[in-house]
Amino acid sequence: QKEVEQNSGPLSVPEGAIASLNCTYSDRGSQSFFWYRQYSGKSPELIMSIYSNGDKEDGRFTAQLNKASQYVSLLIRDSQPSDSATYLCAVNIDNTDKLIFGTGTRLQVFP
Amino acid sequence: DADVTQTPRNRITKTGKRIMLECSQTKGHDRMYWYRQDPGLGLRLIYYSFDVKDINKGEISDGYSVSRQAQAKFSLSLESAIPNQTALYFCATSDSPGLYTDTQYFGPGTRLTVL
């Protein structure tokens, strides 16, 4: 059974701090990795995708991928209360375009 | 207008009833997916379709069926609804991939309650 694991949280950080979200996956053949943000009762929306080892930055967000250790992380700099949401990690499996999702980490940013 | 739409947005039904959830997209994508989301269990794939003539079962297809009426339309049916099918249902679409898996874009969701 292929798996994607995330700490469910909540992860509480003060406004302006760096939030660090982590995800591990079991399928060594996975090549495509995604971070989605989901507000309560809403649909997931893409934050970032990453395909190569290393860091990828987009504004306040940085995704980090380490295929050897099978983990992917998301850093959110200068966290804002509007970043409070559940963050879903998704990974392709079985060398296909099917995605498997983690259960998500709930982030709370307090003023 | 939204690129991926789902109807209805909310539905309450009774055990044993047949119900259809519909998904339409204007993104021009070939690939469409149906997921359900339950608290603590995350998103789980029910069915997926890579083109109009290609339908595949996902992780949890039992009790569900689908129809891909056109490139833009993908419907999910519950032939005889049961209470444990109460969940939030999402449709998603993606383009045909290049070297890597393409991003999936989600509709707004349908909240289904089976009494």
mmCIF file of C-alpha atoms in Angstrom:
data_model
loop_
_atom_site.group_PDB
_atom_site.id
_atom_site.type_symbol
_atom_site.label_atom_id
_atom_site.label_comp_id
_atom_site.label_asym_id
_atom_site.label_seq_id
_atom_site.Cartn_x
_atom_site.Cartn_y
_atom_site.Cartn_z
ATOM 1 C CA GLN A 1 0.000 0.000 0.000
ATOM 2 C CA LYS A 2 1.571 3.237 -1.159
ATOM 3 C CA GLU A 3 1.416 5.951 1.479
ATOM 4 C CA VAL A 4 1.960 9.631 2.030
ATOM 5 C CA GLU A 5 2.322 10.672 5.637
ATOM 6 C CA GLN A 6 1.916 14.050 7.244
ATOM 7 C CA ASN A 7 1.666 15.201 10.840
ATOM 8 C CA SER A 8 -1.966 16.193 11.329
ATOM 9 C CA GLY A 9 -1.093 19.112 13.601
ATOM 10 C CA PRO A 10 -2.249 21.633 14.421
ATOM 11 C CA LEU A 11 1.002 23.452 13.855
ATOM 12 C CA SER A 12 0.715 26.810 15.575
ATOM 13 C CA VAL A 13 3.091 29.628 14.645
ATOM 14 C CA PRO A 14 3.026 33.356 15.394
ATOM 15 C CA GLU A 15 2.449 35.852 12.624
ATOM 16 C CA GLY A 16 5.688 36.649 10.828
ATOM 17 C CA ALA A 17 7.362 33.331 11.710
ATOM 18 C CA ILE A 18 8.422 30.526 9.392
ATOM 19 C CA ALA A 19 6.067 27.551 9.209
ATOM 20 C CA SER A 20 7.656 24.232 8.262
ATOM 21 C CA LEU A 21 5.435 21.438 6.955
ATOM 22 C CA ASN A 22 6.770 17.963 6.265
ATOM 23 C CA CYS A 23 5.677 14.964 4.225
ATOM 24 C CA THR A 24 7.148 11.511 3.681
ATOM 25 C CA TYR A 25 6.177 9.050 0.966
ATOM 26 C CA SER A 26 6.693 5.347 0.407
ATOM 27 C CA ASP A 27 6.863 4.928 -3.394
ATOM 28 C CA ARG A 28 10.519 5.243 -4.425
ATOM 29 C CA GLY A 29 9.431 5.668 -8.025
ATOM 30 C CA SER A 30 7.475 8.863 -7.383
ATOM 31 C CA GLN A 31 8.569 11.746 -9.590
ATOM 32 C CA SER A 32 5.971 14.471 -9.081
ATOM 33 C CA PHE A 33 5.179 16.210 -5.810
ATOM 34 C CA PHE A 34 2.547 18.784 -5.001
ATOM 35 C CA TRP A 35 1.521 20.966 -2.093
ATOM 36 C CA TYR A 36 -2.115 22.032 -1.932
ATOM 37 C CA ARG A 37 -3.778 24.414 0.507
ATOM 38 C CA GLN A 38 -7.316 23.716 1.630
ATOM 39 C CA TYR A 39 -9.469 26.070 3.664
ATOM 40 C CA SER A 40 -12.201 24.475 5.727
ATOM 41 C CA GLY A 41 -15.076 23.325 3.522
ATOM 42 C CA LYS A 42 -13.338 24.486 0.344
ATOM 43 C CA SER A 43 -11.520 22.699 -2.440
ATOM 44 C CA PRO A 44 -7.762 22.113 -2.525
ATOM 45 C CA GLU A 45 -5.783 24.728 -4.449
ATOM 46 C CA LEU A 46 -2.253 24.261 -5.707
ATOM 47 C CA ILE A 47 0.527 26.040 -3.839
ATOM 48 C CA MET A 48 3.546 24.499 -5.491
ATOM 49 C CA SER A 49 4.763 21.568 -7.526
ATOM 50 C CA ILE A 50 8.292 20.196 -7.424
ATOM 51 C CA TYR A 51 9.965 17.513 -9.509
ATOM 52 C CA SER A 52 13.711 17.750 -8.861
ATOM 53 C CA ASN A 53 15.782 17.390 -5.732
ATOM 54 C CA GLY A 54 16.522 20.624 -3.951
ATOM 55 C CA ASP A 55 14.606 23.797 -3.280
ATOM 56 C CA LYS A 56 12.006 25.626 -5.326
ATOM 57 C CA GLU A 57 10.914 29.087 -4.254
ATOM 58 C CA ASP A 58 7.762 30.999 -5.145
ATOM 59 C CA GLY A 59 7.184 34.165 -3.185
ATOM 60 C CA ARG A 60 6.886 33.315 0.509
ATOM 61 C CA PHE A 61 6.757 29.585 -0.217
ATOM 62 C CA THR A 62 9.689 27.200 -0.632
ATOM 63 C CA ALA A 63 9.289 23.537 -1.440
ATOM 64 C CA GLN A 64 12.153 21.184 -0.650
ATOM 65 C CA LEU A 65 12.525 17.705 -2.125
ATOM 66 C CA ASN A 66 14.880 14.914 -1.084
ATOM 67 C CA LYS A 67 14.171 11.768 -3.094
ATOM 68 C CA ALA A 68 16.862 9.730 -1.404
ATOM 69 C CA SER A 69 15.227 10.265 1.974
ATOM 70 C CA GLN A 70 11.710 10.264 0.463
ATOM 71 C CA TYR A 71 10.524 13.477 1.973
ATOM 72 C CA VAL A 72 9.190 16.748 0.719
ATOM 73 C CA SER A 73 8.649 19.843 2.793
ATOM 74 C CA LEU A 74 7.015 23.247 2.473
ATOM 75 C CA LEU A 75 8.329 26.355 4.178
ATOM 76 C CA ILE A 76 6.121 29.399 4.539
ATOM 77 C CA ARG A 77 8.032 32.565 5.392
ATOM 78 C CA ASP A 78 6.472 35.594 7.065
ATOM 79 C CA SER A 79 3.391 33.540 7.962
ATOM 80 C CA GLN A 80 0.103 35.424 7.925
ATOM 81 C CA PRO A 81 -3.214 34.597 9.619
ATOM 82 C CA SER A 82 -4.616 34.080 6.100
ATOM 83 C CA ASP A 83 -2.196 31.134 5.736
ATOM 84 C CA SER A 84 -4.209 29.280 8.391
ATOM 85 C CA ALA A 85 -5.496 26.228 6.511
ATOM 86 C CA THR A 86 -4.818 22.553 5.984
ATOM 87 C CA TYR A 87 -1.866 21.773 3.723
ATOM 88 C CA LEU A 88 -2.057 18.589 1.664
ATOM 89 C CA CYS A 89 0.960 16.814 0.249
ATOM 90 C CA ALA A 90 0.331 14.781 -2.934
ATOM 91 C CA VAL A 91 2.637 12.405 -4.767
ATOM 92 C CA ASN A 92 2.255 10.423 -7.986
ATOM 93 C CA ILE A 93 2.343 6.650 -7.560
ATOM 94 C CA ASP A 94 3.032 3.489 -9.544
ATOM 95 C CA ASN A 95 4.819 5.472 -12.236
ATOM 96 C CA THR A 96 1.433 6.831 -13.306
ATOM 97 C CA ASP A 97 -0.356 10.148 -13.120
ATOM 98 C CA LYS A 98 -2.492 9.031 -10.214
ATOM 99 C CA LEU A 99 -1.912 11.044 -7.075
ATOM 100 C CA ILE A 100 -2.058 9.863 -3.513
ATOM 101 C CA PHE A 101 -2.732 12.510 -0.903
ATOM 102 C CA GLY A 102 -1.617 12.790 2.680
ATOM 103 C CA THR A 103 -4.233 13.517 5.303
ATOM 104 C CA GLY A 104 -2.937 17.060 5.657
ATOM 105 C CA THR A 105 -1.348 19.273 8.292
ATOM 106 C CA ARG A 106 -3.495 21.949 9.862
ATOM 107 C CA LEU A 107 -1.608 25.231 10.226
ATOM 108 C CA GLN A 108 -2.724 27.947 12.602
ATOM 109 C CA VAL A 109 -1.066 31.371 12.401
ATOM 110 C CA PHE A 110 -1.920 33.554 15.373
ATOM 111 C CA PRO A 111 -1.556 37.350 15.488
ATOM 112 C CA ASP B 1 -16.910 31.507 -14.574
ATOM 113 C CA ALA B 2 -15.266 28.678 -12.685
ATOM 114 C CA ASP B 3 -13.144 26.294 -14.751
ATOM 115 C CA VAL B 4 -14.407 23.184 -12.936
ATOM 116 C CA THR B 5 -18.004 23.105 -11.750
ATOM 117 C CA GLN B 6 -19.877 20.517 -9.735
ATOM 118 C CA THR B 7 -23.602 20.039 -9.268
ATOM 119 C CA PRO B 8 -25.274 19.848 -6.874
ATOM 120 C CA ARG B 9 -23.181 21.623 -4.243
ATOM 121 C CA ASN B 10 -25.108 20.080 -1.402
ATOM 122 C CA ARG B 11 -27.379 17.051 -1.348
ATOM 123 C CA ILE B 12 -29.226 15.201 1.346
ATOM 124 C CA THR B 13 -30.649 11.843 0.368
ATOM 125 C CA LYS B 14 -31.954 8.673 1.960
ATOM 126 C CA THR B 15 -30.469 5.206 2.140
ATOM 127 C CA GLY B 16 -31.165 3.196 -0.991
ATOM 128 C CA LYS B 17 -31.703 6.143 -3.292
ATOM 129 C CA ARG B 18 -29.809 6.536 -6.551
ATOM 130 C CA ILE B 19 -27.930 9.776 -6.863
ATOM 131 C CA MET B 20 -25.761 11.361 -9.542
ATOM 132 C CA LEU B 21 -23.084 13.981 -9.038
ATOM 133 C CA GLU B 22 -22.014 15.913 -12.094
ATOM 134 C CA CYS B 23 -18.779 17.592 -13.042
ATOM 135 C CA SER B 24 -18.090 19.897 -15.969
ATOM 136 C CA GLN B 25 -14.889 21.635 -16.983
ATOM 137 C CA THR B 26 -13.926 24.343 -19.432
ATOM 138 C CA LYS B 27 -10.184 23.854 -19.086
ATOM 139 C CA GLY B 28 -9.973 21.588 -22.115
ATOM 140 C CA HIS B 29 -8.290 18.871 -20.072
ATOM 141 C CA ASP B 30 -8.443 15.222 -21.098
ATOM 142 C CA ARG B 31 -8.126 13.768 -17.621
ATOM 143 C CA MET B 32 -10.815 13.830 -14.975
ATOM 144 C CA TYR B 33 -11.014 12.367 -11.478
ATOM 145 C CA TRP B 34 -13.482 11.790 -8.679
ATOM 146 C CA TYR B 35 -12.346 11.867 -5.054
ATOM 147 C CA ARG B 36 -14.074 11.685 -1.721
ATOM 148 C CA GLN B 37 -12.809 13.354 1.410
ATOM 149 C CA ASP B 38 -13.582 12.195 4.911
ATOM 150 C CA PRO B 39 -12.292 13.741 8.137
ATOM 151 C CA GLY B 40 -8.999 12.127 9.095
ATOM 152 C CA LEU B 41 -8.793 10.061 5.907
ATOM 153 C CA GLY B 42 -7.818 12.669 3.379
ATOM 154 C CA LEU B 43 -8.664 12.568 -0.300
ATOM 155 C CA ARG B 44 -9.220 9.136 -1.787
ATOM 156 C CA LEU B 45 -9.539 8.373 -5.481
ATOM 157 C CA ILE B 46 -12.827 6.774 -6.574
ATOM 158 C CA TYR B 47 -12.555 6.696 -10.385
ATOM 159 C CA TYR B 48 -10.485 8.390 -13.028
ATOM 160 C CA SER B 49 -10.657 8.854 -16.772
ATOM 161 C CA PHE B 50 -7.733 9.734 -19.021
ATOM 162 C CA ASP B 51 -9.957 10.282 -22.039
ATOM 163 C CA VAL B 52 -13.552 9.732 -23.087
ATOM 164 C CA LYS B 53 -13.037 6.025 -23.791
ATOM 165 C CA ASP B 54 -10.815 5.319 -20.799
ATOM 166 C CA ILE B 55 -12.368 4.722 -17.364
ATOM 167 C CA ASN B 56 -10.423 3.276 -14.448
ATOM 168 C CA LYS B 57 -11.218 2.284 -10.898
ATOM 169 C CA GLY B 58 -9.443 4.061 -8.119
ATOM 170 C CA GLU B 59 -8.760 3.126 -4.545
ATOM 171 C CA ILE B 60 -12.395 2.964 -3.366
ATOM 172 C CA SER B 61 -14.701 2.280 -6.337
ATOM 173 C CA ASP B 62 -17.112 -0.170 -4.695
ATOM 174 C CA GLY B 63 -20.634 1.254 -4.579
ATOM 175 C CA TYR B 64 -19.882 3.858 -7.232
ATOM 176 C CA SER B 65 -20.036 4.058 -11.026
ATOM 177 C CA VAL B 66 -19.065 6.767 -13.476
ATOM 178 C CA SER B 67 -19.857 7.993 -16.951
ATOM 179 C CA ARG B 68 -17.675 10.147 -19.170
ATOM 180 C CA GLN B 69 -20.247 11.727 -21.468
ATOM 181 C CA ALA B 70 -17.803 14.041 -23.229
ATOM 182 C CA GLN B 71 -14.335 15.430 -22.750
ATOM 183 C CA ALA B 72 -15.820 18.113 -20.531
ATOM 184 C CA LYS B 73 -18.242 16.015 -18.461
ATOM 185 C CA PHE B 74 -17.679 13.259 -15.916
ATOM 186 C CA SER B 75 -20.501 12.017 -13.690
ATOM 187 C CA LEU B 76 -20.379 9.935 -10.533
ATOM 188 C CA SER B 77 -23.332 7.755 -9.536
ATOM 189 C CA LEU B 78 -24.224 6.074 -6.302
ATOM 190 C CA GLU B 79 -26.599 3.305 -7.347
ATOM 191 C CA SER B 80 -27.954 2.685 -3.855
ATOM 192 C CA ALA B 81 -26.671 5.230 -1.377
ATOM 193 C CA ILE B 82 -25.655 4.151 2.117
ATOM 194 C CA PRO B 83 -24.824 6.304 5.163
ATOM 195 C CA ASN B 84 -21.071 5.634 5.014
ATOM 196 C CA GLN B 85 -21.017 7.355 1.622
ATOM 197 C CA THR B 86 -21.671 10.609 3.450
ATOM 198 C CA ALA B 87 -18.641 12.705 2.522
ATOM 199 C CA LEU B 88 -17.333 15.670 0.588
ATOM 200 C CA TYR B 89 -16.879 14.758 -3.085
ATOM 201 C CA PHE B 90 -14.459 16.513 -5.387
ATOM 202 C CA CYS B 91 -14.008 16.376 -9.115
ATOM 203 C CA ALA B 92 -10.593 17.264 -10.507
ATOM 204 C CA THR B 93 -9.061 17.682 -13.947
ATOM 205 C CA SER B 94 -5.564 17.634 -15.365
ATOM 206 C CA ASP B 95 -3.900 18.035 -18.696
ATOM 207 C CA SER B 96 -2.101 15.202 -20.455
ATOM 208 C CA PRO B 97 1.329 15.045 -18.900
ATOM 209 C CA GLY B 98 4.681 15.801 -20.359
ATOM 210 C CA LEU B 99 7.682 14.433 -18.565
ATOM 211 C CA TYR B 100 5.995 14.764 -15.170
ATOM 212 C CA THR B 101 2.508 14.387 -13.740
ATOM 213 C CA ASP B 102 0.444 17.481 -14.402
ATOM 214 C CA THR B 103 -1.280 19.494 -11.699
ATOM 215 C CA GLN B 104 -4.825 18.517 -10.796
ATOM 216 C CA TYR B 105 -7.375 21.314 -10.510
ATOM 217 C CA PHE B 106 -10.328 20.789 -8.231
ATOM 218 C CA GLY B 107 -13.969 21.726 -8.443
ATOM 219 C CA PRO B 108 -15.751 23.344 -5.491
ATOM 220 C CA GLY B 109 -17.012 20.046 -4.094
ATOM 221 C CA THR B 110 -20.354 18.427 -3.360
ATOM 222 C CA ARG B 111 -21.331 17.801 0.233
ATOM 223 C CA LEU B 112 -23.405 14.611 0.271
ATOM 224 C CA THR B 113 -25.338 13.394 3.273
ATOM 225 C CA VAL B 114 -27.003 9.982 3.230
ATOM 226 C CA LEU B 115 -29.554 9.500 5.996
#
